[in-house]
mmCIF file of N, CA, C and O in Angstrom:
data_model
loop_
_atom_site.group_PDB
_atom_site.id
_atom_site.type_symbol
_atom_site.label_atom_id
_atom_site.label_comp_id
_atom_site.label_asym_id
_atom_site.label_seq_id
_atom_site.Cartn_x
_atom_site.Cartn_y
_atom_site.Cartn_z
ATOM 1 N N MET A 1 0.791 -0.809 -0.110
ATOM 2 C CA MET A 1 -0.071 0.125 0.210
ATOM 3 C C MET A 1 0.802 1.151 0.098
ATOM 4 O O MET A 1 1.793 1.368 0.782
ATOM 5 N N GLN A 2 0.792 2.281 -1.131
ATOM 6 C CA GLN A 2 1.702 3.284 -1.082
ATOM 7 C C GLN A 2 1.063 4.566 -0.214
ATOM 8 O O GLN A 2 -0.511 4.500 -0.023
ATOM 9 N N THR A 3 1.401 4.911 0.625
ATOM 10 C CA THR A 3 0.988 6.461 1.198
ATOM 11 C C THR A 3 1.956 7.400 1.115
ATOM 12 O O THR A 3 2.827 7.457 0.209
ATOM 13 N N MET A 4 1.191 8.499 1.583
ATOM 14 C CA MET A 4 2.198 9.938 1.147
ATOM 15 C C MET A 4 3.352 9.569 2.037
ATOM 16 O O MET A 4 3.099 9.566 3.106
ATOM 17 N N PRO A 5 4.397 10.089 1.523
ATOM 18 C CA PRO A 5 5.717 10.640 2.243
ATOM 19 C C PRO A 5 5.252 11.562 3.359
ATOM 20 O O PRO A 5 4.789 12.544 3.200
ATOM 21 N N ILE A 6 6.193 11.105 4.393
ATOM 22 C CA ILE A 6 6.371 12.159 5.463
ATOM 23 C C ILE A 6 7.529 12.757 5.667
ATOM 24 O O ILE A 6 8.755 12.140 5.231
ATOM 25 N N LYS A 7 7.577 14.302 5.921
ATOM 26 C CA LYS A 7 9.005 14.836 5.667
ATOM 27 C C LYS A 7 9.004 15.401 6.983
ATOM 28 O O LYS A 7 8.243 16.206 7.454
ATOM 29 N N VAL A 8 10.323 15.406 7.656
ATOM 30 C CA VAL A 8 10.608 15.961 9.032
ATOM 31 C C VAL A 8 12.012 16.589 9.167
ATOM 32 O O VAL A 8 12.784 16.030 8.499
ATOM 33 N N SER A 9 11.940 17.858 9.301
ATOM 34 C CA SER A 9 13.536 18.333 9.458
ATOM 35 C C SER A 9 13.753 18.569 10.934
ATOM 36 O O SER A 9 13.009 18.720 11.774
ATOM 37 N N VAL A 10 15.017 18.065 11.468
ATOM 38 C CA VAL A 10 15.657 18.045 12.637
ATOM 39 C C VAL A 10 17.200 18.737 12.385
ATOM 40 O O VAL A 10 17.522 19.121 11.675
ATOM 41 N N GLU A 11 17.547 19.130 13.701
ATOM 42 C CA GLU A 11 18.932 19.663 13.691
ATOM 43 C C GLU A 11 19.944 19.203 14.104
ATOM 44 O O GLU A 11 21.014 19.403 13.616
ATOM 45 N N ASN A 12 19.794 17.812 14.324
ATOM 46 C CA ASN A 12 20.976 16.759 14.362
ATOM 47 C C ASN A 12 20.677 15.380 14.482
ATOM 48 O O ASN A 12 19.548 14.913 14.820
ATOM 49 N N ALA A 13 21.631 14.754 14.760
ATOM 50 C CA ALA A 13 21.636 13.137 14.640
ATOM 51 C C ALA A 13 20.660 12.473 15.647
ATOM 52 O O ALA A 13 20.263 11.697 15.574
ATOM 53 N N VAL A 14 21.046 13.081 17.053
ATOM 54 C CA VAL A 14 20.151 12.824 18.071
ATOM 55 C C VAL A 14 18.666 12.860 18.095
ATOM 56 O O VAL A 14 18.032 11.986 18.037
ATOM 57 N N GLN A 15 18.160 14.001 17.341
ATOM 58 C CA GLN A 15 16.667 14.469 17.181
ATOM 59 C C GLN A 15 16.529 13.391 15.828
ATOM 60 O O GLN A 15 15.188 12.693 15.903
ATOM 61 N N ALA A 16 17.300 13.304 14.856
ATOM 62 C CA ALA A 16 16.912 12.325 13.895
ATOM 63 C C ALA A 16 16.912 10.995 14.349
ATOM 64 O O ALA A 16 15.837 9.952 14.103
ATOM 65 N N LYS A 17 17.417 10.061 15.388
ATOM 66 C CA LYS A 17 17.454 8.950 15.797
ATOM 67 C C LYS A 17 15.969 8.765 16.357
ATOM 68 O O LYS A 17 15.271 8.109 16.008
ATOM 69 N N GLY A 18 15.352 9.766 17.286
ATOM 70 C CA GLY A 18 14.141 10.105 17.984
ATOM 71 C C GLY A 18 12.915 9.989 17.032
ATOM 72 O O GLY A 18 12.172 9.182 17.041
ATOM 73 N N GLU A 19 13.149 10.456 15.680
ATOM 74 C CA GLU A 19 12.331 10.792 14.676
ATOM 75 C C GLU A 19 12.196 9.313 13.995
ATOM 76 O O GLU A 19 10.905 9.008 13.656
ATOM 77 N N ILE A 20 13.237 8.812 13.942
ATOM 78 C CA ILE A 20 13.110 7.460 12.864
ATOM 79 C C ILE A 20 12.572 6.495 13.822
ATOM 80 O O ILE A 20 11.685 5.463 13.464
ATOM 81 N N GLU A 21 12.767 6.142 14.813
ATOM 82 C CA GLU A 21 12.328 5.383 16.086
ATOM 83 C C GLU A 21 10.688 5.918 15.934
ATOM 84 O O GLU A 21 9.861 4.777 16.083
ATOM 85 N N ARG A 22 10.444 7.112 15.825
ATOM 86 C CA ARG A 22 9.014 7.203 15.996
ATOM 87 C C ARG A 22 8.281 6.677 14.413
ATOM 88 O O ARG A 22 7.150 6.672 14.589
ATOM 89 N N LEU A 23 8.873 6.969 13.566
ATOM 90 C CA LEU A 23 8.131 6.516 12.037
ATOM 91 C C LEU A 23 8.341 4.917 11.773
ATOM 92 O O LEU A 23 7.288 5.085 11.483
ATOM 93 N N GLU A 24 9.206 4.651 12.945
ATOM 94 C CA GLU A 24 9.162 2.973 12.630
ATOM 95 C C GLU A 24 8.020 2.554 13.573
ATOM 96 O O GLU A 24 7.293 1.396 12.909
ATOM 97 N N ALA A 25 7.655 2.917 14.686
ATOM 98 C CA ALA A 25 6.682 2.933 15.431
ATOM 99 C C ALA A 25 5.235 2.917 14.711
ATOM 100 O O ALA A 25 4.482 2.316 14.674
ATOM 101 N N GLN A 26 5.540 3.820 13.620
ATOM 102 C CA GLN A 26 3.993 3.819 12.621
ATOM 103 C C GLN A 26 4.187 3.151 11.602
ATOM 104 O O GLN A 26 2.982 3.309 11.033
ATOM 105 N N GLY A 27 4.966 2.244 11.430
ATOM 106 C CA GLY A 27 4.721 1.425 10.561
ATOM 107 C C GLY A 27 5.516 1.682 9.242
ATOM 108 O O GLY A 27 5.712 0.861 8.212
ATOM 109 N N TYR A 28 6.579 2.974 9.423
ATOM 110 C CA TYR A 28 7.673 2.869 7.883
ATOM 111 C C TYR A 28 8.857 1.764 8.146
ATOM 112 O O TYR A 28 9.622 2.050 9.221
ATOM 113 N N PRO A 29 9.349 0.989 7.567
ATOM 114 C CA PRO A 29 10.490 0.048 7.689
ATOM 115 C C PRO A 29 11.575 1.092 7.372
ATOM 116 O O PRO A 29 11.779 1.886 6.541
ATOM 117 N N ARG A 30 12.523 0.613 7.999
ATOM 118 C CA ARG A 30 14.038 1.469 8.097
ATOM 119 C C ARG A 30 14.151 1.603 6.593
ATOM 120 O O ARG A 30 15.128 2.502 6.322
ATOM 121 N N GLU A 31 14.118 0.584 5.914
ATOM 122 C CA GLU A 31 14.553 0.651 4.285
ATOM 123 C C GLU A 31 13.937 1.949 3.595
ATOM 124 O O GLU A 31 14.549 2.228 2.468
ATOM 125 N N HIS A 32 13.124 2.284 4.087
ATOM 126 C CA HIS A 32 12.312 3.421 3.218
ATOM 127 C C HIS A 32 12.314 4.594 4.026
ATOM 128 O O HIS A 32 11.516 5.509 3.758
ATOM 129 N N ILE A 33 13.480 4.689 5.121
ATOM 130 C CA ILE A 33 13.338 6.213 6.020
ATOM 131 C C ILE A 33 15.102 6.678 5.329
ATOM 132 O O ILE A 33 15.951 5.787 5.348
ATOM 133 N N HIS A 34 15.150 7.821 4.824
ATOM 134 C CA HIS A 34 16.002 8.301 4.326
ATOM 135 C C HIS A 34 16.338 9.648 4.961
ATOM 136 O O HIS A 34 15.852 10.776 5.388
ATOM 137 N N ILE A 35 17.570 9.702 5.274
ATOM 138 C CA ILE A 35 18.124 11.036 5.866
ATOM 139 C C ILE A 35 18.870 11.854 4.739
ATOM 140 O O ILE A 35 19.829 11.297 4.046
ATOM 141 N N PHE A 36 18.569 13.055 4.629
ATOM 142 C CA PHE A 36 19.174 14.176 3.852
ATOM 143 C C PHE A 36 20.129 14.595 4.489
ATOM 144 O O PHE A 36 19.566 15.611 5.567
ATOM 145 N N ALA A 37 21.196 15.713 3.950
ATOM 146 C CA ALA A 37 21.784 16.735 4.785
ATOM 147 C C ALA A 37 22.590 17.244 3.287
ATOM 148 O O ALA A 37 23.258 16.127 2.153
ATOM 149 N N HIS A 38 23.216 18.789 3.526
ATOM 150 C CA HIS A 38 23.858 18.853 2.171
ATOM 151 C C HIS A 38 25.194 18.638 1.938
ATOM 152 O O HIS A 38 25.304 18.690 0.817
ATOM 153 N N SER A 39 25.820 18.498 3.181
ATOM 154 C CA SER A 39 27.088 17.914 3.076
ATOM 155 C C SER A 39 27.009 16.105 3.205
ATOM 156 O O SER A 39 26.196 15.385 3.672
ATOM 157 N N GLU A 40 27.679 15.577 1.747
ATOM 158 C CA GLU A 40 27.470 14.210 1.315
ATOM 159 C C GLU A 40 27.950 13.467 2.538
ATOM 160 O O GLU A 40 27.596 12.161 3.124
ATOM 161 N N ASN A 41 29.303 13.832 3.254
ATOM 162 C CA ASN A 41 29.710 13.244 4.216
ATOM 163 C C ASN A 41 28.998 13.182 5.350
ATOM 164 O O ASN A 41 29.022 11.874 6.131
ATOM 165 N N ARG A 42 28.305 14.267 5.963
ATOM 166 C CA ARG A 42 27.430 14.010 6.721
ATOM 167 C C ARG A 42 26.206 13.338 6.491
ATOM 168 O O ARG A 42 26.036 12.503 7.448
ATOM 169 N N ALA A 43 25.697 13.430 5.555
ATOM 170 C CA ALA A 43 24.579 12.405 5.126
ATOM 171 C C ALA A 43 25.060 10.912 5.453
ATOM 172 O O ALA A 43 24.318 10.324 5.767
ATOM 173 N N GLY A 44 26.060 10.532 4.696
ATOM 174 C CA GLY A 44 26.502 9.425 4.666
ATOM 175 C C GLY A 44 26.981 8.997 5.966
ATOM 176 O O GLY A 44 26.824 7.869 6.510
ATOM 177 N N ASN A 45 27.497 9.726 6.659
ATOM 178 C CA ASN A 45 28.064 9.238 8.598
ATOM 179 C C ASN A 45 26.618 9.092 9.039
ATOM 180 O O ASN A 45 26.468 7.940 9.811
ATOM 181 N N ILE A 46 25.901 10.026 8.942
ATOM 182 C CA ILE A 46 24.466 9.838 9.581
ATOM 183 C C ILE A 46 23.546 8.609 9.273
ATOM 184 O O ILE A 46 23.043 7.457 9.926
ATOM 185 N N ASN A 47 23.646 8.234 7.716
ATOM 186 C CA ASN A 47 23.049 7.094 7.639
ATOM 187 C C ASN A 47 23.518 5.886 7.679
ATOM 188 O O ASN A 47 22.965 4.886 8.470
ATOM 189 N N LYS A 48 24.906 5.641 8.184
ATOM 190 C CA LYS A 48 25.575 4.432 8.270
ATOM 191 C C LYS A 48 25.259 4.286 10.062
ATOM 192 O O LYS A 48 24.913 3.363 10.465
ATOM 193 N N ALA A 49 25.426 5.688 10.797
ATOM 194 C CA ALA A 49 24.867 5.196 12.141
ATOM 195 C C ALA A 49 23.864 4.770 12.402
ATOM 196 O O ALA A 49 23.721 4.056 13.803
ATOM 197 N N LEU A 50 22.691 5.212 11.838
ATOM 198 C CA LEU A 50 21.479 5.050 11.971
ATOM 199 C C LEU A 50 21.147 4.044 11.394
ATOM 200 O O LEU A 50 19.626 3.597 11.339
ATOM 201 N N ASP A 51 21.503 3.364 10.680
ATOM 202 C CA ASP A 51 21.319 2.231 9.720
ATOM 203 C C ASP A 51 19.885 2.628 8.678
ATOM 204 O O ASP A 51 18.850 1.961 8.833
ATOM 205 N N THR A 52 19.975 3.709 8.316
ATOM 206 C CA THR A 52 18.984 4.168 7.226
ATOM 207 C C THR A 52 19.489 4.237 5.832
ATOM 208 O O THR A 52 21.086 4.085 5.770
ATOM 209 N N LYS A 53 19.046 4.242 4.717
ATOM 210 C CA LYS A 53 19.470 4.215 3.499
ATOM 211 C C LYS A 53 19.437 5.575 2.820
ATOM 212 O O LYS A 53 18.541 6.254 2.783
ATOM 213 N N ASP A 54 20.355 5.436 1.817
ATOM 214 C CA ASP A 54 20.609 6.736 0.671
ATOM 215 C C ASP A 54 19.628 6.109 -0.217
ATOM 216 O O ASP A 54 19.103 5.191 -0.491
ATOM 217 N N VAL A 55 19.162 7.373 -0.804
ATOM 218 C CA VAL A 55 17.924 6.869 -1.996
ATOM 219 C C VAL A 55 18.881 6.105 -3.181
ATOM 220 O O VAL A 55 19.634 7.092 -3.869
ATOM 221 N N GLY A 56 18.354 5.223 -3.858
ATOM 222 C CA GLY A 56 19.085 4.524 -4.677
ATOM 223 C C GLY A 56 18.102 4.214 -5.897
ATOM 224 O O GLY A 56 17.297 4.905 -6.415
ATOM 225 N N MET A 57 18.669 3.021 -6.552
ATOM 226 C CA MET A 57 18.089 2.763 -8.050
ATOM 227 C C MET A 57 16.343 2.267 -7.759
ATOM 228 O O MET A 57 15.676 2.262 -8.457
ATOM 229 N N LYS A 58 16.485 1.704 -6.379
ATOM 230 C CA LYS A 58 14.990 1.330 -6.318
ATOM 231 C C LYS A 58 14.070 2.362 -6.326
ATOM 232 O O LYS A 58 13.117 2.208 -6.500
ATOM 233 N N GLU A 59 14.552 3.848 -5.701
ATOM 234 C CA GLU A 59 13.562 4.756 -5.638
ATOM 235 C C GLU A 59 13.484 5.447 -7.024
ATOM 236 O O GLU A 59 12.772 6.113 -7.621
ATOM 237 N N GLN A 60 14.844 5.604 -7.795
ATOM 238 C CA GLN A 60 15.443 6.721 -8.809
ATOM 239 C C GLN A 60 15.368 5.230 -9.938
ATOM 240 O O GLN A 60 15.966 4.283 -9.822
ATOM 241 N N ASP A 61 15.320 5.804 -11.413
ATOM 242 C CA ASP A 61 15.548 4.934 -12.727
ATOM 243 C C ASP A 61 16.924 5.203 -12.883
ATOM 244 O O ASP A 61 17.506 6.199 -12.359
ATOM 245 N N LEU A 62 17.130 4.699 -13.418
ATOM 246 C CA LEU A 62 18.318 4.380 -14.192
ATOM 247 C C LEU A 62 18.935 5.919 -14.336
ATOM 248 O O LEU A 62 19.961 6.443 -14.560
ATOM 249 N N MET A 63 18.202 6.340 -15.397
ATOM 250 C CA MET A 63 18.383 7.876 -15.976
ATOM 251 C C MET A 63 18.467 8.862 -15.001
ATOM 252 O O MET A 63 19.516 9.767 -15.004
ATOM 253 N N GLY A 64 17.413 8.879 -14.011
ATOM 254 C CA GLY A 64 17.601 9.741 -12.780
ATOM 255 C C GLY A 64 18.920 9.813 -12.077
ATOM 256 O O GLY A 64 19.574 10.751 -11.942
ATOM 257 N N SER A 65 19.236 8.663 -12.103
ATOM 258 C CA SER A 65 20.984 8.111 -11.207
ATOM 259 C C SER A 65 22.158 8.538 -12.096
ATOM 260 O O SER A 65 22.755 9.019 -11.435
ATOM 261 N N MET A 66 21.982 8.324 -13.420
ATOM 262 C CA MET A 66 22.948 8.560 -14.033
ATOM 263 C C MET A 66 23.075 10.534 -14.043
ATOM 264 O O MET A 66 24.359 10.871 -13.883
ATOM 265 N N MET A 67 22.019 10.831 -14.228
ATOM 266 C CA MET A 67 21.924 12.378 -14.532
ATOM 267 C C MET A 67 22.583 13.298 -13.378
ATOM 268 O O MET A 67 23.085 14.226 -13.414
ATOM 269 N N ASN A 68 22.281 12.741 -11.964
ATOM 270 C CA ASN A 68 22.948 13.121 -10.842
ATOM 271 C C ASN A 68 24.279 13.057 -10.603
ATOM 272 O O ASN A 68 24.741 13.774 -10.014
ATOM 273 N N LEU A 69 24.950 12.299 -11.570
ATOM 274 C CA LEU A 69 26.516 12.165 -11.546
ATOM 275 C C LEU A 69 26.757 13.729 -12.019
ATOM 276 O O LEU A 69 28.286 13.953 -11.912
ATOM 277 N N PHE A 70 26.047 14.377 -12.915
ATOM 278 C CA PHE A 70 26.537 15.451 -13.537
ATOM 279 C C PHE A 70 25.762 16.905 -13.093
ATOM 280 O O PHE A 70 25.917 17.646 -13.793
ATOM 281 N N THR A 71 25.074 16.669 -12.204
ATOM 282 C CA THR A 71 24.307 17.928 -11.526
ATOM 283 C C THR A 71 24.929 18.434 -10.074
ATOM 284 O O THR A 71 25.513 17.377 -9.738
ATOM 285 N N GLU A 72 24.422 19.800 -9.778
ATOM 286 C CA GLU A 72 24.996 20.555 -8.346
ATOM 287 C C GLU A 72 24.204 19.814 -7.410
ATOM 288 O O GLU A 72 23.074 18.982 -7.317
ATOM 289 N N ARG A 73 24.985 19.466 -6.133
ATOM 290 C CA ARG A 73 24.446 18.901 -4.986
ATOM 291 C C ARG A 73 22.727 19.418 -4.570
ATOM 292 O O ARG A 73 22.250 18.582 -4.647
ATOM 293 N N GLY A 74 22.762 20.578 -4.741
ATOM 294 C CA GLY A 74 20.855 20.669 -4.599
ATOM 295 C C GLY A 74 20.032 20.371 -5.408
ATOM 296 O O GLY A 74 19.154 19.364 -4.892
ATOM 297 N N GLU A 75 20.321 20.310 -6.755
ATOM 298 C CA GLU A 75 19.675 19.625 -7.803
ATOM 299 C C GLU A 75 19.586 18.140 -7.316
ATOM 300 O O GLU A 75 18.343 17.501 -7.424
ATOM 301 N N VAL A 76 20.635 17.501 -7.161
ATOM 302 C CA VAL A 76 20.997 15.779 -6.619
ATOM 303 C C VAL A 76 19.971 15.705 -5.450
ATOM 304 O O VAL A 76 18.762 14.303 -5.513
ATOM 305 N N LEU A 77 20.100 16.451 -4.376
ATOM 306 C CA LEU A 77 19.140 16.658 -3.487
ATOM 307 C C LEU A 77 17.655 16.270 -3.760
ATOM 308 O O LEU A 77 16.745 15.455 -3.266
ATOM 309 N N ARG A 78 17.322 17.373 -4.474
ATOM 310 C CA ARG A 78 15.865 17.732 -4.950
ATOM 311 C C ARG A 78 15.556 16.127 -5.712
ATOM 312 O O ARG A 78 14.357 15.805 -5.498
ATOM 313 N N ASN A 79 15.996 15.817 -6.429
ATOM 314 C CA ASN A 79 15.940 14.879 -7.548
ATOM 315 C C ASN A 79 15.569 13.598 -6.347
ATOM 316 O O ASN A 79 14.689 13.036 -6.620
ATOM 317 N N LYS A 80 16.159 13.105 -5.689
ATOM 318 C CA LYS A 80 16.337 12.235 -4.341
ATOM 319 C C LYS A 80 15.274 12.240 -3.741
ATOM 320 O O LYS A 80 14.455 11.567 -3.476
ATOM 321 N N MET A 81 14.758 13.213 -3.369
ATOM 322 C CA MET A 81 13.757 13.855 -2.685
ATOM 323 C C MET A 81 12.036 13.433 -3.109
ATOM 324 O O MET A 81 11.500 12.849 -2.886
ATOM 325 N N GLU A 82 12.043 13.915 -4.667
ATOM 326 C CA GLU A 82 11.191 13.564 -5.184
ATOM 327 C C GLU A 82 11.088 12.227 -5.432
ATOM 328 O O GLU A 82 9.849 11.632 -5.670
ATOM 329 N N ALA A 83 11.878 11.362 -5.751
ATOM 330 C CA ALA A 83 11.915 10.132 -6.135
ATOM 331 C C ALA A 83 11.499 9.109 -4.662
ATOM 332 O O ALA A 83 10.828 8.086 -5.167
ATOM 333 N N THR A 84 11.424 9.927 -3.797
ATOM 334 C CA THR A 84 10.541 9.346 -2.454
ATOM 335 C C THR A 84 9.355 9.632 -2.373
ATOM 336 O O THR A 84 8.469 9.283 -1.529
ATOM 337 N N GLY A 85 9.021 10.758 -3.438
ATOM 338 C CA GLY A 85 7.250 10.585 -3.429
ATOM 339 C C GLY A 85 6.885 12.147 -2.956
ATOM 340 O O GLY A 85 5.721 12.657 -3.045
ATOM 341 N N LEU A 86 8.165 13.234 -2.609
ATOM 342 C CA LEU A 86 7.674 14.490 -2.079
ATOM 343 C C LEU A 86 7.354 14.997 -3.743
ATOM 344 O O LEU A 86 8.211 14.918 -4.832
ATOM 345 N N THR A 87 6.583 16.361 -3.464
ATOM 346 C CA THR A 87 6.423 17.202 -4.522
ATOM 347 C C THR A 87 7.698 18.011 -4.756
ATOM 348 O O THR A 87 8.396 18.035 -3.916
ATOM 349 N N THR A 88 7.724 18.757 -6.169
ATOM 350 C CA THR A 88 8.632 19.390 -6.251
ATOM 351 C C THR A 88 8.421 20.573 -5.338
ATOM 352 O O THR A 88 10.106 21.228 -4.590
ATOM 353 N N ASP A 89 7.628 21.251 -4.984
ATOM 354 C CA ASP A 89 7.534 22.387 -3.691
ATOM 355 C C ASP A 89 8.170 21.764 -2.574
ATOM 356 O O ASP A 89 8.877 22.448 -1.957
ATOM 357 N N GLU A 90 7.656 20.464 -2.298
ATOM 358 C CA GLU A 90 8.169 20.027 -1.021
ATOM 359 C C GLU A 90 9.585 19.748 -0.924
ATOM 360 O O GLU A 90 10.393 19.820 -0.072
ATOM 361 N N ALA A 91 10.222 19.470 -1.897
ATOM 362 C CA ALA A 91 11.611 19.354 -2.172
ATOM 363 C C ALA A 91 12.421 20.579 -2.122
ATOM 364 O O ALA A 91 13.140 20.343 -1.342
ATOM 365 N N GLU A 92 11.688 21.492 -2.667
ATOM 366 C CA GLU A 92 12.200 22.933 -2.748
ATOM 367 C C GLU A 92 12.490 23.527 -1.191
ATOM 368 O O GLU A 92 13.486 23.854 -1.024
ATOM 369 N N ALA A 93 11.140 23.218 -0.357
ATOM 370 C CA ALA A 93 11.334 23.639 1.019
ATOM 371 C C ALA A 93 12.286 22.432 2.008
ATOM 372 O O ALA A 93 12.801 23.296 2.847
ATOM 373 N N ALA A 94 12.488 21.762 1.458
ATOM 374 C CA ALA A 94 13.227 20.478 1.758
ATOM 375 C C ALA A 94 14.761 21.429 1.893
ATOM 376 O O ALA A 94 15.523 21.016 2.830
ATOM 377 N N GLU A 95 14.908 21.361 0.858
ATOM 378 C CA GLU A 95 16.646 21.932 0.326
ATOM 379 C C GLU A 95 16.849 23.364 1.239
ATOM 380 O O GLU A 95 18.093 23.731 2.046
ATOM 381 N N ARG A 96 15.702 23.984 1.204
ATOM 382 C CA ARG A 96 16.037 25.526 2.170
ATOM 383 C C ARG A 96 16.347 25.292 3.673
ATOM 384 O O ARG A 96 17.116 25.891 4.028
ATOM 385 N N ASP A 97 15.679 23.989 3.903
ATOM 386 C CA ASP A 97 16.008 23.729 5.664
ATOM 387 C C ASP A 97 17.328 22.975 5.199
ATOM 388 O O ASP A 97 18.364 22.932 6.505
ATOM 389 N N LEU A 98 17.627 22.152 4.248
ATOM 390 C CA LEU A 98 19.054 21.992 4.165
ATOM 391 C C LEU A 98 19.977 22.892 4.208
ATOM 392 O O LEU A 98 21.145 23.001 4.605
ATOM 393 N N ASP A 99 19.765 24.025 3.615
ATOM 394 C CA ASP A 99 20.737 25.269 3.487
ATOM 395 C C ASP A 99 20.902 25.725 4.704
ATOM 396 O O ASP A 99 22.051 26.427 4.975
ATOM 397 N N ARG A 100 19.872 25.525 5.769
ATOM 398 C CA ARG A 100 20.173 26.057 7.096
ATOM 399 C C ARG A 100 21.041 25.356 7.953
ATOM 400 O O ARG A 100 20.838 25.450 9.637
ATOM 401 N N GLY A 101 21.415 24.114 7.424
ATOM 402 C CA GLY A 101 22.204 23.065 8.216
ATOM 403 C C GLY A 101 21.166 22.068 8.464
ATOM 404 O O GLY A 101 21.863 21.258 9.771
ATOM 405 N N LYS A 102 20.178 21.754 8.558
ATOM 406 C CA LYS A 102 19.300 20.980 9.066
ATOM 407 C C LYS A 102 19.551 19.584 8.612
ATOM 408 O O LYS A 102 19.866 19.715 7.260
ATOM 409 N N LEU A 103 18.910 18.526 9.111
ATOM 410 C CA LEU A 103 18.879 17.211 8.636
ATOM 411 C C LEU A 103 17.281 16.914 7.891
ATOM 412 O O LEU A 103 16.027 17.385 8.500
ATOM 413 N N VAL A 104 17.141 16.661 7.089
ATOM 414 C CA VAL A 104 15.725 16.472 6.145
ATOM 415 C C VAL A 104 15.579 14.644 6.236
ATOM 416 O O VAL A 104 16.272 13.989 5.844
ATOM 417 N N ILE A 105 14.429 14.493 6.993
ATOM 418 C CA ILE A 105 13.957 12.667 7.268
ATOM 419 C C ILE A 105 12.775 12.788 6.093
ATOM 420 O O ILE A 105 12.352 13.253 6.238
ATOM 421 N N VAL A 106 12.779 11.633 5.346
ATOM 422 C CA VAL A 106 12.012 11.237 4.613
ATOM 423 C C VAL A 106 11.308 9.602 4.670
ATOM 424 O O VAL A 106 12.245 9.101 4.460
ATOM 425 N N ALA A 107 10.385 9.700 4.863
ATOM 426 C CA ALA A 107 9.905 8.195 5.261
ATOM 427 C C ALA A 107 8.722 7.878 4.193
ATOM 428 O O ALA A 107 7.810 8.682 3.688
ATOM 429 N N HIS A 108 8.848 6.803 3.439
ATOM 430 C CA HIS A 108 7.832 6.396 2.139
ATOM 431 C C HIS A 108 6.984 5.271 2.537
ATOM 432 O O HIS A 108 7.893 4.372 2.984
ATOM 433 N N ASN A 109 6.387 4.722 1.732
ATOM 434 C CA ASN A 109 5.980 3.239 1.596
ATOM 435 C C ASN A 109 5.735 2.676 3.106
ATOM 436 O O ASN A 109 6.120 1.621 3.584
ATOM 437 N N LYS A 110 4.609 3.030 3.499
ATOM 438 C CA LYS A 110 4.224 2.581 5.074
ATOM 439 C C LYS A 110 3.847 1.442 5.058
ATOM 440 O O LYS A 110 3.240 1.300 3.976
ATOM 441 N N MET A 111 4.008 0.669 5.787
ATOM 442 C CA MET A 111 3.939 -1.062 5.730
ATOM 443 C C MET A 111 2.187 -1.096 6.585
ATOM 444 O O MET A 111 1.891 -0.222 7.528
#
């Protein structure tokens, strides 16, 4: 069953951990919870520490993934967030949160 994605902005990894636990309790499987940060290193480190996943081929098609190799970070992030089901406006708003140093958590495909 497809549901609308949930987007939450937090200040740090401690808050992200709490939100992930809350989302799991609501029925979102961990493999459908993604953490975004403007810095690739920060996003990778937090995803690894909290056992969440980057948006990949499962959510994006091959062409979208290939295009991300040649685009700037902000556009890559918007593309990935849209691949999880956020609208263009929602992804742009989330990117503004990222610009302010926040983390953005997106959960989709509630079970």
